[in-house]
mmCIF file of C-alpha atoms and ligand atoms in Angstrom:
data_model
loop_
_atom_site.group_PDB
_atom_site.id
_atom_site.type_symbol
_atom_site.label_atom_id
_atom_site.label_comp_id
_atom_site.label_asym_id
_atom_site.label_seq_id
_atom_site.Cartn_x
_atom_site.Cartn_y
_atom_site.Cartn_z
ATOM 1 C CA MET A 1 -41.755 17.073 11.425
ATOM 2 C CA PRO A 2 -40.296 19.416 13.990
ATOM 3 C CA PRO A 3 -36.430 19.750 13.317
ATOM 4 C CA PHE A 4 -34.116 17.779 15.538
ATOM 5 C CA ASN A 5 -31.405 19.397 16.770
ATOM 6 C CA THR A 6 -28.044 18.203 16.836
ATOM 7 C CA PRO A 7 -25.707 19.321 18.749
ATOM 8 C CA ASP A 8 -21.878 21.271 17.274
ATOM 9 C CA TRP A 9 -19.899 18.247 18.519
ATOM 10 C CA MET A 10 -21.430 15.668 16.434
ATOM 11 C CA LEU A 11 -22.282 17.885 12.950
ATOM 12 C CA ALA A 12 -17.913 18.703 13.442
ATOM 13 C CA ALA A 13 -17.611 15.442 14.007
ATOM 14 C CA LEU A 14 -19.240 14.210 10.847
ATOM 15 C CA GLN A 15 -17.607 17.223 9.023
ATOM 16 C CA GLU A 16 -14.323 15.167 9.986
ATOM 17 C CA ARG A 17 -15.261 12.582 8.051
ATOM 18 C CA ARG A 18 -16.572 13.730 5.135
ATOM 19 C CA GLU A 19 -13.379 16.189 4.309
ATOM 20 C CA GLN A 20 -10.731 13.303 4.743
ATOM 21 C CA HIS A 21 -12.474 11.388 2.542
ATOM 22 C CA LEU A 22 -13.570 8.841 4.999
ATOM 23 C CA PHE A 23 -17.878 9.066 5.114
ATOM 24 C CA ARG A 24 -19.439 6.352 5.249
ATOM 25 C CA SER A 25 -23.654 5.423 4.640
ATOM 26 C CA THR A 26 -25.412 2.718 3.425
ATOM 27 C CA LYS A 27 -27.025 2.120 -0.610
ATOM 28 C CA VAL A 28 -30.385 0.414 -0.606
ATOM 29 C CA ILE A 29 -29.436 -3.303 -2.399
ATOM 30 C CA THR A 30 -32.974 -3.924 -4.271
ATOM 31 C CA SER A 31 -32.679 -7.345 -5.575
ATOM 32 C CA PRO A 32 -31.827 -11.084 -3.808
ATOM 33 C CA GLN A 33 -27.748 -10.947 -2.541
ATOM 34 C CA THR A 34 -26.667 -12.485 -5.412
ATOM 35 C CA THR A 35 -23.172 -11.297 -8.065
ATOM 36 C CA HIS A 36 -25.373 -9.602 -9.528
ATOM 37 C CA LEU A 37 -26.629 -6.274 -7.410
ATOM 38 C CA ARG A 38 -29.671 -3.976 -8.620
ATOM 39 C CA GLN A 39 -29.458 -0.539 -6.377
ATOM 40 C CA ALA A 40 -31.034 3.171 -7.864
ATOM 41 C CA ASP A 41 -32.782 0.909 -11.060
ATOM 42 C CA LYS A 42 -29.219 -0.262 -12.390
ATOM 43 C CA ASP A 43 -27.530 -3.253 -12.683
ATOM 44 C CA TYR A 44 -23.699 -4.500 -11.619
ATOM 45 C CA LEU A 45 -21.899 -6.907 -11.494
ATOM 46 C CA ALA A 46 -21.011 -7.279 -7.767
ATOM 47 C CA PHE A 47 -17.401 -8.116 -6.466
ATOM 48 C CA CYS A 48 -17.695 -7.112 -3.041
ATOM 49 C CA SER A 49 -20.165 -9.422 -0.706
ATOM 50 C CA ASN A 50 -18.310 -12.181 2.075
ATOM 51 C CA ASP A 51 -21.056 -15.072 0.309
ATOM 52 C CA TYR A 52 -18.226 -16.508 -0.903
ATOM 53 C CA LEU A 53 -19.784 -20.539 -2.478
ATOM 54 C CA GLY A 54 -22.863 -18.093 -3.276
ATOM 55 C CA LEU A 55 -25.509 -19.786 -1.576
ATOM 56 C CA ALA A 56 -27.269 -17.139 -0.090
ATOM 57 C CA ASN A 57 -29.939 -16.764 -2.772
ATOM 58 C CA HIS A 58 -29.846 -20.918 -3.114
ATOM 59 C CA PRO A 59 -33.323 -23.088 -3.738
ATOM 60 C CA MET A 60 -32.688 -25.450 -2.185
ATOM 61 C CA LEU A 61 -31.639 -22.989 1.204
ATOM 62 C CA LYS A 62 -34.715 -20.389 -0.031
ATOM 63 C CA GLN A 63 -36.649 -23.542 0.725
ATOM 64 C CA THR A 64 -35.664 -24.501 3.823
ATOM 65 C CA MET A 65 -35.854 -21.923 5.188
ATOM 66 C CA ALA A 66 -39.508 -21.702 4.257
ATOM 67 C CA ASP A 67 -40.498 -25.576 5.265
ATOM 68 C CA ALA A 68 -38.267 -25.112 8.369
ATOM 69 C CA ALA A 69 -40.544 -21.039 8.528
ATOM 70 C CA LEU A 70 -43.746 -23.410 8.573
ATOM 71 C CA SER A 71 -43.388 -26.367 11.046
ATOM 72 C CA TYR A 72 -41.286 -24.276 13.470
ATOM 73 C CA GLY A 73 -42.766 -20.830 13.047
ATOM 74 C CA VAL A 74 -40.769 -17.330 12.468
ATOM 75 C CA GLY A 75 -39.261 -16.748 16.172
ATOM 76 C CA SER A 76 -37.607 -18.887 19.444
ATOM 77 C CA GLY A 77 -39.209 -17.071 21.902
ATOM 78 C CA ALA A 78 -36.372 -16.738 23.973
ATOM 79 C CA SER A 79 -32.956 -17.173 25.052
ATOM 80 C CA HIS A 80 -31.243 -20.558 25.039
ATOM 81 C CA LEU A 81 -31.615 -20.906 28.923
ATOM 82 C CA VAL A 82 -34.934 -19.963 29.511
ATOM 83 C CA CYS A 83 -36.714 -21.701 26.195
ATOM 84 C CA GLY A 84 -35.545 -20.804 23.449
ATOM 85 C CA HIS A 85 -33.632 -23.492 22.582
ATOM 86 C CA LEU A 86 -35.458 -26.603 19.746
ATOM 87 C CA ASP A 87 -34.007 -29.480 18.542
ATOM 88 C CA ILE A 88 -33.054 -27.912 15.484
ATOM 89 C CA HIS A 89 -30.915 -25.726 17.537
ATOM 90 C CA GLU A 90 -29.108 -28.925 19.152
ATOM 91 C CA LYS A 91 -29.108 -30.758 15.924
ATOM 92 C CA LEU A 92 -27.301 -28.288 14.612
ATOM 93 C CA GLU A 93 -24.581 -27.877 17.223
ATOM 94 C CA GLN A 94 -23.880 -31.668 16.833
ATOM 95 C CA ALA A 95 -23.397 -31.452 13.344
ATOM 96 C CA LEU A 96 -20.997 -28.775 13.466
ATOM 97 C CA CYS A 97 -19.029 -30.948 16.636
ATOM 98 C CA GLU A 98 -19.008 -33.514 13.593
ATOM 99 C CA TRP A 99 -17.625 -32.137 11.207
ATOM 100 C CA LEU A 100 -14.813 -30.070 13.192
ATOM 101 C CA GLY A 101 -13.897 -31.985 16.297
ATOM 102 C CA TYR A 102 -15.187 -30.486 19.435
ATOM 103 C CA GLU A 103 -16.902 -31.517 21.690
ATOM 104 C CA ARG A 104 -19.285 -28.578 21.741
ATOM 105 C CA VAL A 105 -20.531 -25.954 19.360
ATOM 106 C CA LEU A 106 -22.604 -22.975 21.433
ATOM 107 C CA LEU A 107 -24.338 -20.854 19.254
ATOM 108 C CA PHE A 108 -25.350 -17.324 18.314
ATOM 109 C CA SER A 109 -26.606 -14.809 16.676
ATOM 110 C CA THR A 110 -23.622 -12.967 15.371
ATOM 111 C CA GLY A 111 -19.903 -13.392 14.543
ATOM 112 C CA TYR A 112 -20.143 -10.329 16.390
ATOM 113 C CA MET A 113 -21.671 -11.076 19.012
ATOM 114 C CA ALA A 114 -20.144 -14.785 19.859
ATOM 115 C CA ASN A 115 -16.813 -13.011 19.533
ATOM 116 C CA LEU A 116 -17.402 -10.228 22.610
ATOM 117 C CA ALA A 117 -19.033 -13.506 24.029
ATOM 118 C CA VAL A 118 -16.031 -15.645 23.855
ATOM 119 C CA ILE A 119 -12.711 -12.539 24.933
ATOM 120 C CA SER A 120 -15.152 -10.726 27.372
ATOM 121 C CA ALA A 121 -16.186 -14.654 29.091
ATOM 122 C CA LEU A 122 -12.461 -15.794 29.176
ATOM 123 C CA GLY A 123 -10.064 -11.715 29.511
ATOM 124 C CA SER A 124 -10.240 -11.292 33.731
ATOM 125 C CA LYS A 125 -8.010 -9.087 35.896
ATOM 126 C CA GLN A 126 -6.200 -12.479 36.193
ATOM 127 C CA HIS A 127 -6.267 -13.560 32.618
ATOM 128 C CA PRO A 128 -4.897 -10.691 30.317
ATOM 129 C CA ILE A 129 -5.842 -10.629 26.151
ATOM 130 C CA LEU A 130 -3.724 -10.856 23.461
ATOM 131 C CA MET A 131 -4.164 -10.200 20.198
ATOM 132 C CA ASP A 132 -2.536 -9.550 16.496
ATOM 133 C CA LYS A 133 -2.851 -5.955 15.924
ATOM 134 C CA LEU A 134 -5.202 -6.708 12.657
ATOM 135 C CA ASN A 135 -8.206 -8.288 14.443
ATOM 136 C CA HIS A 136 -11.972 -8.330 13.660
ATOM 137 C CA ALA A 137 -13.570 -5.410 15.141
ATOM 138 C CA SER A 138 -14.930 -7.553 17.094
ATOM 139 C CA LEU A 139 -12.552 -9.445 18.795
ATOM 140 C CA ILE A 140 -10.884 -6.166 20.072
ATOM 141 C CA ASP A 141 -14.511 -4.678 21.219
ATOM 142 C CA GLY A 142 -14.965 -7.748 23.448
ATOM 143 C CA ALA A 143 -11.019 -7.043 25.268
ATOM 144 C CA ARG A 144 -12.648 -3.672 26.165
ATOM 145 C CA LEU A 145 -15.824 -4.937 26.701
ATOM 146 C CA SER A 146 -13.245 -7.116 29.915
ATOM 147 C CA GLU A 147 -11.625 -5.703 32.932
ATOM 148 C CA ALA A 148 -8.759 -7.756 31.486
ATOM 149 C CA THR A 149 -5.162 -6.242 30.353
ATOM 150 C CA PHE A 150 -5.409 -5.790 26.775
ATOM 151 C CA LYS A 151 -1.725 -5.863 24.493
ATOM 152 C CA ARG A 152 -1.512 -6.563 20.337
ATOM 153 C CA TYR A 153 1.140 -7.808 19.091
ATOM 154 C CA LEU A 154 2.161 -7.231 15.419
ATOM 155 C CA HIS A 155 1.067 -8.201 12.128
ATOM 156 C CA ASN A 156 1.151 -12.191 12.080
ATOM 157 C CA ASN A 157 4.901 -12.082 13.864
ATOM 158 C CA VAL A 158 5.018 -15.175 16.733
ATOM 159 C CA ALA A 159 7.974 -13.153 18.202
ATOM 160 C CA SER A 160 6.217 -9.987 18.582
ATOM 161 C CA ALA A 161 3.377 -12.345 20.575
ATOM 162 C CA ALA A 162 5.530 -13.969 22.016
ATOM 163 C CA LYS A 163 7.567 -10.913 24.307
ATOM 164 C CA HIS A 164 3.784 -9.242 25.079
ATOM 165 C CA MET A 165 3.358 -12.845 27.027
ATOM 166 C CA ALA A 166 6.613 -12.790 28.466
ATOM 167 C CA SER A 167 5.610 -9.477 29.479
ATOM 168 C CA LEU A 168 2.566 -10.159 30.753
ATOM 169 C CA GLY A 169 3.481 -12.625 33.577
ATOM 170 C CA GLN A 170 0.051 -13.998 32.986
ATOM 171 C CA ALA A 171 -1.653 -16.694 31.294
ATOM 172 C CA GLY A 172 -5.150 -15.745 29.657
ATOM 173 C CA VAL A 173 -6.219 -15.695 25.675
ATOM 174 C CA LEU A 174 -4.737 -15.466 22.730
ATOM 175 C CA ALA A 175 -6.909 -14.346 20.042
ATOM 176 C CA THR A 176 -6.223 -14.446 16.317
ATOM 177 C CA ASP A 177 -8.527 -14.217 13.037
ATOM 178 C CA GLY A 178 -7.068 -17.648 10.790
ATOM 179 C CA ILE A 179 -8.142 -15.300 7.203
ATOM 180 C CA PHE A 180 -7.456 -11.727 8.237
ATOM 181 C CA SER A 181 -10.748 -9.434 6.901
ATOM 182 C CA MET A 182 -9.228 -7.089 5.056
ATOM 183 C CA ASP A 183 -6.202 -8.740 4.046
ATOM 184 C CA GLY A 184 -7.226 -11.488 3.102
ATOM 185 C CA ASP A 185 -3.999 -13.235 4.610
ATOM 186 C CA ARG A 186 -3.318 -15.989 7.093
ATOM 187 C CA ALA A 187 -2.267 -16.261 10.183
ATOM 188 C CA PRO A 188 0.105 -18.650 11.387
ATOM 189 C CA LEU A 189 -1.199 -20.927 13.326
ATOM 190 C CA SER A 190 0.818 -23.891 14.439
ATOM 191 C CA GLU A 191 3.273 -20.988 14.929
ATOM 192 C CA LEU A 192 0.456 -19.524 17.286
ATOM 193 C CA ALA A 193 -0.891 -22.989 18.597
ATOM 194 C CA ARG A 194 3.137 -24.512 20.012
ATOM 195 C CA LEU A 195 3.395 -20.716 21.345
ATOM 196 C CA ALA A 196 0.223 -20.654 23.214
ATOM 197 C CA ALA A 197 0.863 -24.438 24.793
ATOM 198 C CA GLU A 198 4.055 -23.898 25.445
ATOM 199 C CA GLN A 199 3.500 -20.559 27.618
ATOM 200 C CA GLY A 200 -0.449 -21.932 28.895
ATOM 201 C CA TRP A 201 -2.062 -19.540 27.484
ATOM 202 C CA LEU A 202 -6.009 -20.266 25.683
ATOM 203 C CA LEU A 203 -5.968 -20.007 21.780
ATOM 204 C CA MET A 204 -9.110 -18.687 19.749
ATOM 205 C CA VAL A 205 -9.101 -18.743 16.639
ATOM 206 C CA ASP A 206 -11.630 -16.509 14.233
ATOM 207 C CA ASP A 207 -12.313 -18.450 11.415
ATOM 208 C CA ALA A 208 -14.993 -15.950 9.696
ATOM 209 C CA HIS A 209 -13.878 -16.399 6.172
ATOM 210 C CA GLY A 210 -11.933 -20.162 6.235
ATOM 211 C CA LEU A 211 -15.492 -21.997 7.452
ATOM 212 C CA GLY A 212 -16.406 -23.596 4.157
ATOM 213 C CA CYS A 213 -13.909 -22.209 1.196
ATOM 214 C CA MET A 214 -10.896 -23.790 2.946
ATOM 215 C CA GLY A 215 -9.359 -26.944 3.684
ATOM 216 C CA GLU A 216 -10.330 -30.430 3.394
ATOM 217 C CA ALA A 217 -14.850 -30.042 3.765
ATOM 218 C CA GLY A 218 -14.551 -27.262 3.509
ATOM 219 C CA LYS A 219 -12.908 -27.036 7.373
ATOM 220 C CA GLY A 220 -11.522 -24.366 6.968
ATOM 221 C CA SER A 221 -7.963 -22.792 8.418
ATOM 222 C CA LEU A 222 -7.528 -25.696 11.017
ATOM 223 C CA ALA A 223 -7.438 -28.205 8.219
ATOM 224 C CA LEU A 224 -5.066 -26.395 6.338
ATOM 225 C CA GLU A 225 -2.768 -26.623 9.282
ATOM 226 C CA ASN A 226 -3.337 -30.199 10.473
ATOM 227 C CA LEU A 227 -5.023 -28.326 13.559
ATOM 228 C CA SER A 228 -6.978 -30.372 16.328
ATOM 229 C CA ALA A 229 -9.329 -28.515 18.507
ATOM 230 C CA GLN A 230 -6.890 -29.824 21.955
ATOM 231 C CA GLN A 231 -4.303 -27.544 19.852
ATOM 232 C CA VAL A 232 -6.209 -24.717 19.263
ATOM 233 C CA PRO A 233 -9.187 -24.907 22.520
ATOM 234 C CA PHE A 234 -11.956 -21.512 20.642
ATOM 235 C CA LEU A 235 -12.347 -21.857 17.457
ATOM 236 C CA MET A 236 -15.461 -19.405 15.968
ATOM 237 C CA GLY A 237 -17.425 -19.600 12.960
ATOM 238 C CA THR A 238 -19.550 -17.117 11.133
ATOM 239 C CA PHE A 239 -23.213 -18.310 9.504
ATOM 240 C CA GLY A 240 -23.374 -15.638 7.112
ATOM 241 C CA LYS A 241 -20.881 -15.649 4.823
ATOM 242 C CA ALA A 242 -19.269 -19.276 3.017
ATOM 243 C CA PHE A 243 -22.953 -20.640 4.516
ATOM 244 C CA GLY A 244 -25.063 -17.418 3.050
ATOM 245 C CA VAL A 245 -27.527 -17.777 5.822
ATOM 246 C CA ALA A 246 -26.365 -15.564 8.831
ATOM 247 C CA GLY A 247 -25.167 -16.884 12.425
ATOM 248 C CA ALA A 248 -22.599 -18.144 14.319
ATOM 249 C CA PHE A 249 -20.528 -20.240 16.509
ATOM 250 C CA VAL A 250 -18.458 -21.074 19.038
ATOM 251 C CA ALA A 251 -16.290 -24.350 18.985
ATOM 252 C CA CYS A 252 -14.622 -25.544 21.776
ATOM 253 C CA SER A 253 -14.190 -28.635 25.089
ATOM 254 C CA HIS A 254 -17.130 -29.645 27.184
ATOM 255 C CA ASP A 255 -16.407 -27.967 30.170
ATOM 256 C CA MET A 256 -15.286 -24.945 28.287
ATOM 257 C CA ALA A 257 -19.230 -24.869 26.890
ATOM 258 C CA ASP A 258 -20.140 -24.196 30.511
ATOM 259 C CA TYR A 259 -18.040 -22.331 31.557
ATOM 260 C CA LEU A 260 -19.663 -19.985 28.162
ATOM 261 C CA THR A 261 -22.977 -20.776 29.160
ATOM 262 C CA GLN A 262 -22.140 -19.430 32.907
ATOM 263 C CA PHE A 263 -20.312 -16.230 32.166
ATOM 264 C CA ALA A 264 -21.047 -15.376 28.775
ATOM 265 C CA ARG A 265 -23.475 -12.266 29.327
ATOM 266 C CA PRO A 266 -23.758 -11.966 25.017
ATOM 267 C CA TYR A 267 -24.796 -15.657 25.388
ATOM 268 C CA ILE A 268 -27.357 -15.792 27.910
ATOM 269 C CA TYR A 269 -29.088 -12.235 27.610
ATOM 270 C CA THR A 270 -30.317 -12.723 24.068
ATOM 271 C CA THR A 271 -33.043 -14.212 22.088
ATOM 272 C CA ALA A 272 -31.479 -17.693 20.394
ATOM 273 C CA MET A 273 -31.674 -17.512 16.151
ATOM 274 C CA PRO A 274 -34.778 -18.074 14.566
ATOM 275 C CA PRO A 275 -35.323 -22.170 14.194
ATOM 276 C CA ALA A 276 -35.785 -21.393 10.918
ATOM 277 C CA VAL A 277 -32.221 -19.775 11.001
ATOM 278 C CA ALA A 278 -30.911 -22.939 12.492
ATOM 279 C CA ALA A 279 -32.390 -24.639 9.758
ATOM 280 C CA THR A 280 -31.461 -23.656 7.030
ATOM 281 C CA VAL A 281 -27.139 -23.251 8.291
ATOM 282 C CA LEU A 282 -27.445 -26.641 8.240
ATOM 283 C CA ALA A 283 -28.517 -27.662 5.412
ATOM 284 C CA SER A 284 -25.653 -25.240 4.168
ATOM 285 C CA LEU A 285 -23.240 -26.882 6.210
ATOM 286 C CA GLN A 286 -24.465 -30.464 4.406
ATOM 287 C CA LEU A 287 -23.809 -28.423 1.206
ATOM 288 C CA ILE A 288 -20.114 -27.532 2.354
ATOM 289 C CA GLN A 289 -19.525 -31.130 2.820
ATOM 290 C CA SER A 290 -21.299 -32.731 -0.492
ATOM 291 C CA GLU A 291 -20.542 -33.295 -3.849
ATOM 292 C CA GLU A 292 -21.834 -29.346 -4.998
ATOM 293 C CA GLY A 293 -19.956 -27.592 -1.878
ATOM 294 C CA GLU A 294 -16.603 -28.971 -2.895
ATOM 295 C CA ARG A 295 -17.009 -28.277 -6.341
ATOM 296 C CA ARG A 296 -17.698 -24.641 -5.895
ATOM 297 C CA ARG A 297 -14.600 -24.319 -3.487
ATOM 298 C CA GLU A 298 -12.101 -25.567 -6.587
ATOM 299 C CA THR A 299 -14.424 -22.717 -8.402
ATOM 300 C CA LEU A 300 -13.606 -19.901 -6.211
ATOM 301 C CA ALA A 301 -10.026 -21.279 -6.105
ATOM 302 C CA SER A 302 -9.818 -21.019 -9.726
ATOM 303 C CA ASN A 303 -11.430 -17.363 -9.951
ATOM 304 C CA VAL A 304 -8.994 -16.290 -7.237
ATOM 305 C CA THR A 305 -6.135 -17.883 -9.417
ATOM 306 C CA LEU A 306 -7.974 -15.514 -12.356
ATOM 307 C CA LEU A 307 -7.634 -12.681 -10.981
ATOM 308 C CA ARG A 308 -4.704 -12.146 -9.356
ATOM 309 C CA GLN A 309 -2.553 -13.837 -13.365
ATOM 310 C CA ARG A 310 -4.510 -10.520 -14.442
ATOM 311 C CA ALA A 311 -3.722 -7.950 -11.669
ATOM 312 C CA GLU A 312 0.401 -9.069 -12.460
ATOM 313 C CA ALA A 313 -0.482 -6.016 -14.758
ATOM 314 C CA TRP A 314 -2.177 -3.871 -12.674
ATOM 315 C CA PRO A 315 0.220 -0.395 -11.537
ATOM 316 C CA TYR A 316 -1.132 -1.597 -7.657
ATOM 317 C CA GLU A 317 0.131 -4.309 -5.780
ATOM 318 C CA MET A 318 -2.530 -7.423 -4.732
ATOM 319 C CA MET A 319 -1.989 -7.922 -0.932
ATOM 320 C CA PRO A 320 -0.398 -11.962 -0.564
ATOM 321 C CA SER A 321 -3.787 -13.348 0.073
ATOM 322 C CA ASP A 322 -4.987 -17.239 -1.300
ATOM 323 C CA SER A 323 -8.494 -16.394 0.385
ATOM 324 C CA ALA A 324 -11.752 -15.413 -1.587
ATOM 325 C CA ILE A 325 -10.982 -11.859 -0.130
ATOM 326 C CA GLN A 326 -8.466 -9.858 -2.500
ATOM 327 C CA PRO A 327 -7.817 -6.328 -1.754
ATOM 328 C CA LEU A 328 -5.596 -4.514 -4.429
ATOM 329 C CA LEU A 329 -3.398 -1.499 -2.487
ATOM 330 C CA ILE A 330 -4.366 1.500 -4.184
ATOM 331 C CA GLY A 331 -3.204 3.399 -0.180
ATOM 332 C CA SER A 332 -4.601 7.045 -0.960
ATOM 333 C CA SER A 333 -8.484 6.123 0.233
ATOM 334 C CA GLU A 334 -9.909 9.330 -2.002
ATOM 335 C CA GLN A 335 -7.590 7.015 -5.008
ATOM 336 C CA ALA A 336 -9.106 4.393 -3.679
ATOM 337 C CA LEU A 337 -12.758 5.652 -3.791
ATOM 338 C CA ARG A 338 -12.054 7.603 -7.439
ATOM 339 C CA ILE A 339 -11.391 3.882 -8.634
ATOM 340 C CA SER A 340 -14.189 2.652 -6.475
ATOM 341 C CA TYR A 341 -16.975 5.034 -8.415
ATOM 342 C CA GLU A 342 -14.973 3.690 -12.025
ATOM 343 C CA LEU A 343 -15.831 1.151 -12.211
ATOM 344 C CA GLU A 344 -19.297 2.293 -10.495
ATOM 345 C CA GLN A 345 -19.915 3.965 -13.603
ATOM 346 C CA ARG A 346 -18.975 0.910 -15.466
ATOM 347 C CA GLY A 347 -21.670 -0.991 -14.213
ATOM 348 C CA ILE A 348 -19.172 -2.791 -11.196
ATOM 349 C CA MET A 349 -20.049 -2.669 -7.548
ATOM 350 C CA CYS A 350 -16.273 -2.818 -5.417
ATOM 351 C CA LYS A 351 -16.241 -1.225 -2.473
ATOM 352 C CA ALA A 352 -12.540 1.207 -0.828
ATOM 353 C CA ILE A 353 -11.323 0.376 2.500
ATOM 354 C CA ARG A 354 -10.668 3.500 4.213
ATOM 355 C CA PRO A 355 -9.420 3.958 7.826
ATOM 356 C CA PRO A 356 -10.235 3.791 10.940
ATOM 357 C CA THR A 357 -11.400 0.147 9.045
ATOM 358 C CA VAL A 358 -7.749 -0.436 8.113
ATOM 359 C CA PRO A 359 -4.391 1.876 8.591
ATOM 360 C CA PRO A 360 -3.902 5.444 8.229
ATOM 361 C CA ASN A 361 -2.522 5.322 4.121
ATOM 362 C CA THR A 362 -3.662 1.101 3.293
ATOM 363 C CA ALA A 363 -6.839 1.967 1.640
ATOM 364 C CA ARG A 364 -7.762 -0.966 -0.914
ATOM 365 C CA LEU A 365 -9.888 -1.541 -2.782
ATOM 366 C CA ARG A 366 -11.302 -4.800 -1.396
ATOM 367 C CA ILE A 367 -12.841 -7.240 -4.261
ATOM 368 C CA THR A 368 -14.054 -10.834 -3.523
ATOM 369 C CA LEU A 369 -14.064 -13.155 -5.016
ATOM 370 C CA SER A 370 -17.556 -15.720 -4.844
ATOM 371 C CA ALA A 371 -17.826 -19.405 -6.220
ATOM 372 C CA GLU A 372 -20.873 -17.683 -8.207
ATOM 373 C CA HIS A 373 -18.716 -15.921 -10.884
ATOM 374 C CA SER A 374 -17.892 -16.851 -14.709
ATOM 375 C CA HIS A 375 -14.556 -16.645 -15.283
ATOM 376 C CA GLY A 376 -15.559 -14.152 -17.870
ATOM 377 C CA GLU A 377 -16.976 -12.231 -15.154
ATOM 378 C CA VAL A 378 -13.708 -12.204 -13.422
ATOM 379 C CA GLY A 379 -11.968 -11.594 -16.914
ATOM 380 C CA HIS A 380 -14.935 -8.337 -17.839
ATOM 381 C CA LEU A 381 -13.354 -6.668 -14.005
ATOM 382 C CA CYS A 382 -9.601 -7.503 -14.797
ATOM 383 C CA ASP A 383 -10.607 -5.691 -18.327
ATOM 384 C CA THR A 384 -12.394 -3.314 -16.572
ATOM 385 C CA LEU A 385 -9.722 -2.180 -13.773
ATOM 386 C CA ASP A 386 -6.771 -1.623 -16.984
ATOM 387 C CA ALA A 387 -8.743 0.108 -18.908
ATOM 388 C CA ILE A 388 -9.576 2.689 -15.117
ATOM 389 C CA PHE A 389 -5.268 1.904 -14.645
ATOM 390 C CA HIS A 390 -4.856 2.824 -18.004
ATOM 391 C CA ASP A 391 -7.139 6.595 -18.159
ATOM 392 C CA VAL A 392 -6.631 7.348 -14.888
ATOM 393 C CA SER A 393 -2.493 7.015 -15.208
ATOM 394 C CA LYS A 394 -2.558 9.762 -17.964
HETATM 395 C C1 LIG B 401 -17.981 -10.739 9.423
HETATM 396 C C2 LIG B 401 -16.893 -11.580 10.986
HETATM 397 C C3 LIG B 401 -17.565 -11.497 11.784
HETATM 398 C C4 LIG B 401 -18.770 -11.328 12.520
HETATM 399 O O1 LIG B 401 -19.447 -12.044 12.122
HETATM 400 P P1 LIG B 401 -21.511 -11.192 12.049
HETATM 401 O O2 LIG B 401 -22.160 -13.033 11.934
HETATM 402 O O3 LIG B 401 -21.459 -11.134 10.259
HETATM 403 O O4 LIG B 401 -21.026 -10.540 13.194
HETATM 404 C C5 LIG B 401 -16.057 -11.578 13.019
HETATM 405 N N1 LIG B 401 -14.716 -11.835 12.812
HETATM 406 C C6 LIG B 401 -13.658 -11.824 11.221
HETATM 407 C C7 LIG B 401 -13.322 -11.971 11.348
HETATM 408 C C8 LIG B 401 -15.041 -11.429 10.340
HETATM 409 O O5 LIG B 401 -14.942 -11.108 9.106
#
């Protein structure tokens, strides 16, 4: 193969990332996605996936996907608006509406696209966009895609949000993560809903990390605060995390769904999710609503309690969180990488999250727990960290 000529500016940018300990690359996993992962012929106990309920390799769901592929085929063939919207998509939408109490649901192939769609369609020169500083990148990118004035308020600070609203003058879209993906903490949703209603703003909540895991019947962050569809006109959720599959949805009113169907380009100009994925997500939803789902949520919660008890002895602080995301704040990227590396040497996979994903000097070990982790395995992670902190401080 003749050599590729990579421009110097690209090489310089890569070199800079390496020098700052911020260089990232993908690793190949050669096992199914469970709490035990195989990488480069080594087995690891993993604490870094978002498969919080342990459903990604669930036998019943695997069978559902295989059966659905046999009956529906493997591709949807077109966008929802052309001829790619199959009866199984419709069935999944209805089940989500009933579960969450919304009039309508639109499906997306990824959460990233769902957020781009809603934010870019609602934001405009007349309707500014306001969001939490720590919102997921896809919400921020949605704002960049629109022509709207875009402001960010201090993390979980309702007074800061109110101040921005006052200075913006016009009402627009207020968007927040329900549970923050790199921090694990919860947004003050009731207060934000009250502020949005008072000021005539539309509230959107991205509950990628709450749905399935938290609240009554796994209904997520809104259920934790008894919030209705009327108080949160746009609710976004993903199927690649607690649901264990792939894809996402946006729930809203009938008219709002019609609006998105006309104006949300990431909904219009893309192929519908494969029907077998929709069938599997529907089966996953039924599992989440069942007694097995309840049991899995209880196990996950007990793992969180165990980890946080053990963490009290560590020289670093666990960030405040009652979700499956339990970040251990390290600070320096180099040190966070070192701890992650030491864990890996001892057969545990848990990733350091560094800037620019998180603010400068807040590198952390993002520990994520699953209902599939046993107390013995969580205990093993804690014993191993005890040993690493003992050695590192010497
Ligand atoms: C993961 C995530 C997304 C993106 O969802 P994908 O389906 O993985 O594209 C959006 N928002 C939040 C808060 C997330 O954590």
